[in-house]
Every structure is written in C-alpha cells, then in structure tokens.
Short mmCIF file of C-alpha atoms in Angstrom, two decimals:
data_model
loop_
_atom_site.label_atom_id
_atom_site.label_comp_id
_atom_site.label_asym_id
_atom_site.label_seq_id
_atom_site.Cartn_x
_atom_site.Cartn_y
_atom_site.Cartn_z
CA MET L 1 -41.28 -8.25 -24.34
CA THR L 2 -40.00 -6.38 -27.38
CA LYS L 3 -36.46 -6.85 -28.53
CA ARG L 4 -34.49 -3.61 -28.31
CA LYS L 5 -32.26 -2.51 -31.14
CA PRO L 6 -28.56 -2.12 -30.39
CA PHE L 7 -27.66 1.51 -29.68
CA TRP L 8 -25.84 1.90 -32.99
CA LYS L 9 -28.98 0.94 -34.91
CA LEU L 10 -30.83 3.81 -33.25
CA SER L 11 -28.54 6.37 -34.84
CA THR L 12 -27.86 7.12 -38.48
CA GLN L 13 -24.88 4.78 -38.48
CA GLN L 14 -25.31 1.46 -40.26
CA SER L 15 -22.84 -0.48 -38.10
CA PRO L 16 -21.35 -0.30 -34.61
CA PRO L 17 -18.52 2.16 -34.03
CA SER L 18 -15.18 0.64 -34.98
CA GLN L 19 -12.10 0.77 -32.78
CA ASP L 20 -10.24 1.76 -35.94
CA ASP L 21 -12.47 4.79 -36.52
CA PRO L 22 -10.37 7.89 -35.69
CA GLY L 23 -13.48 9.70 -34.47
CA ASN L 24 -14.27 6.89 -32.05
CA ARG L 25 -10.68 6.83 -30.73
CA GLN L 26 -10.82 10.59 -30.22
CA HIS L 27 -14.09 10.26 -28.31
CA VAL L 28 -12.57 7.58 -26.06
CA ARG L 29 -9.49 9.77 -25.46
CA GLU L 30 -11.64 12.76 -24.56
CA THR L 31 -13.79 10.64 -22.23
CA LEU L 32 -10.72 9.30 -20.42
CA LEU L 33 -9.23 12.77 -20.05
CA THR L 34 -12.56 14.04 -18.71
CA ALA L 35 -12.51 11.23 -16.14
CA VAL L 36 -8.95 12.21 -15.14
CA ASP L 37 -9.97 15.88 -14.86
CA THR L 38 -12.91 14.89 -12.67
CA GLN L 39 -10.69 12.81 -10.39
CA ILE L 40 -8.27 15.73 -10.06
CA ARG L 41 -11.03 18.29 -9.47
CA ASP L 42 -12.97 16.14 -6.98
CA ASN L 43 -9.80 14.87 -5.29
CA ALA L 44 -11.17 11.34 -5.61
CA PRO L 45 -8.96 9.53 -5.15
CA PRO L 46 -6.60 12.18 -3.78
CA GLU L 47 -3.65 10.29 -5.26
CA THR L 48 -4.75 11.31 -8.75
CA ARG L 49 -4.33 15.01 -7.94
CA LEU L 50 -1.11 14.33 -6.03
CA THR L 51 0.27 12.34 -8.97
CA PHE L 52 -0.72 15.09 -11.41
CA GLU L 53 1.04 17.73 -9.29
CA ARG L 54 4.13 15.52 -8.87
CA LEU L 55 4.42 14.85 -12.60
CA VAL L 56 4.14 18.57 -13.41
CA ARG L 57 6.75 19.36 -10.74
CA GLU L 58 9.01 16.74 -12.32
CA GLY L 59 8.80 18.49 -15.70
CA GLN L 60 5.81 16.93 -17.47
CA SER L 61 3.44 19.35 -19.16
CA GLU L 62 -0.08 19.39 -17.70
CA ASP L 63 -1.39 17.71 -20.86
CA ASP L 64 1.26 14.99 -20.70
CA ALA L 65 0.59 14.41 -17.00
CA ARG L 66 -3.13 14.01 -17.71
CA ARG L 67 -2.37 11.58 -20.56
CA LEU L 68 -0.08 9.50 -18.34
CA ILE L 69 -2.79 9.27 -15.69
CA ALA L 70 -5.31 8.33 -18.40
CA ARG L 71 -3.02 5.44 -19.40
CA VAL L 72 -3.21 4.14 -15.85
CA LEU L 73 -6.99 4.52 -15.91
CA VAL L 74 -7.36 2.61 -19.18
CA THR L 75 -4.99 -0.10 -17.94
CA GLU L 76 -7.16 -0.52 -14.85
CA MET L 77 -10.30 -0.61 -17.00
CA ASN L 78 -8.75 -3.27 -19.24
CA THR L 79 -7.90 -5.33 -16.18
CA LEU L 80 -11.52 -5.12 -15.07
CA VAL L 81 -12.84 -6.26 -18.43
CA GLN L 82 -10.23 -8.65 -19.80
CA ALA L 83 -9.10 -10.33 -16.58
CA GLN L 84 -12.59 -10.01 -15.08
CA GLU L 85 -11.08 -8.71 -11.87
CA LEU L 86 -12.77 -6.34 -9.46
CA TYR L 87 -11.67 -2.71 -9.31
CA SER L 88 -8.79 -2.29 -6.90
CA GLU L 89 -8.15 1.24 -5.73
CA GLU L 90 -4.93 -0.05 -4.17
CA ARG L 91 -3.74 -1.35 -7.57
CA TYR L 92 -4.81 1.89 -9.26
CA ILE L 93 -2.98 4.06 -6.72
CA ALA L 94 0.15 1.89 -6.92
CA ALA L 95 0.18 2.36 -10.70
CA LEU L 96 -0.25 6.14 -10.29
CA GLN L 97 2.70 6.21 -7.90
CA ARG L 98 4.90 4.42 -10.47
CA LEU L 99 4.32 7.12 -13.11
CA PRO L 100 5.95 8.24 -15.36
CA GLN L 101 6.84 4.58 -15.76
CA ARG L 102 4.49 3.06 -18.33
CA PRO L 103 1.59 1.15 -16.72
CA GLY L 104 1.95 -2.62 -16.79
CA THR L 105 5.76 -2.61 -16.69
CA SER L 106 7.82 -3.54 -13.69
CA SER L 107 10.63 -1.46 -12.26
#
C-alpha cells in the first residue's frame, strides 16, 4: 500500500491552508453561503427557507439573512466536530427559529 500525500502537497502550495489566510476564510464563507442557498432552494429543511423569509420580512437584507443562517450552520458544524455530537436537525431548526439572536446564546 502506497502512502498518499496530503491534499495540500498535491497542489502548488508548500503547506496546508491556514485559517488565517484571507483567501481560505473567503472560500469557507462562500461554501457556507452556497450551502445556505441550497437549503433555501431545495426547501431542505423547510425551516431554512421559512427563516430566510421571516428575517427578510423583519427587515434584514437578503445577504444579512443568509449570513445569519450561515452562522447557525457553522455553529452546528462546530458542535459536530468539537463536541463530537451527532447532527441534530431539531437543534439546528431550534437555532434557526431563534434568529436573529446570535447562535449559542440563550434568550
């Protein structure tokens, strides 16, 4: 069995992407917003689209509403990785329903 090179060694980069790299942060932001757009478009879960529409009705711009939903998405992803918990659609939906309150804060 041959040892595979890490993905960053396959590119022209000499080291793995850094969290501090503005280009990497922008890529992560764009990926999260694409995920939000997909959830809204596919109505999966429907609460994402409903939350988006509610936030816009309440005065958020469409871009700000998408960013708020992306915050919830990244908070859920962090919970999966850092706390090693399973994805909970119930937890995700509850956080969407609390918007525009910042994810991870209590009322």
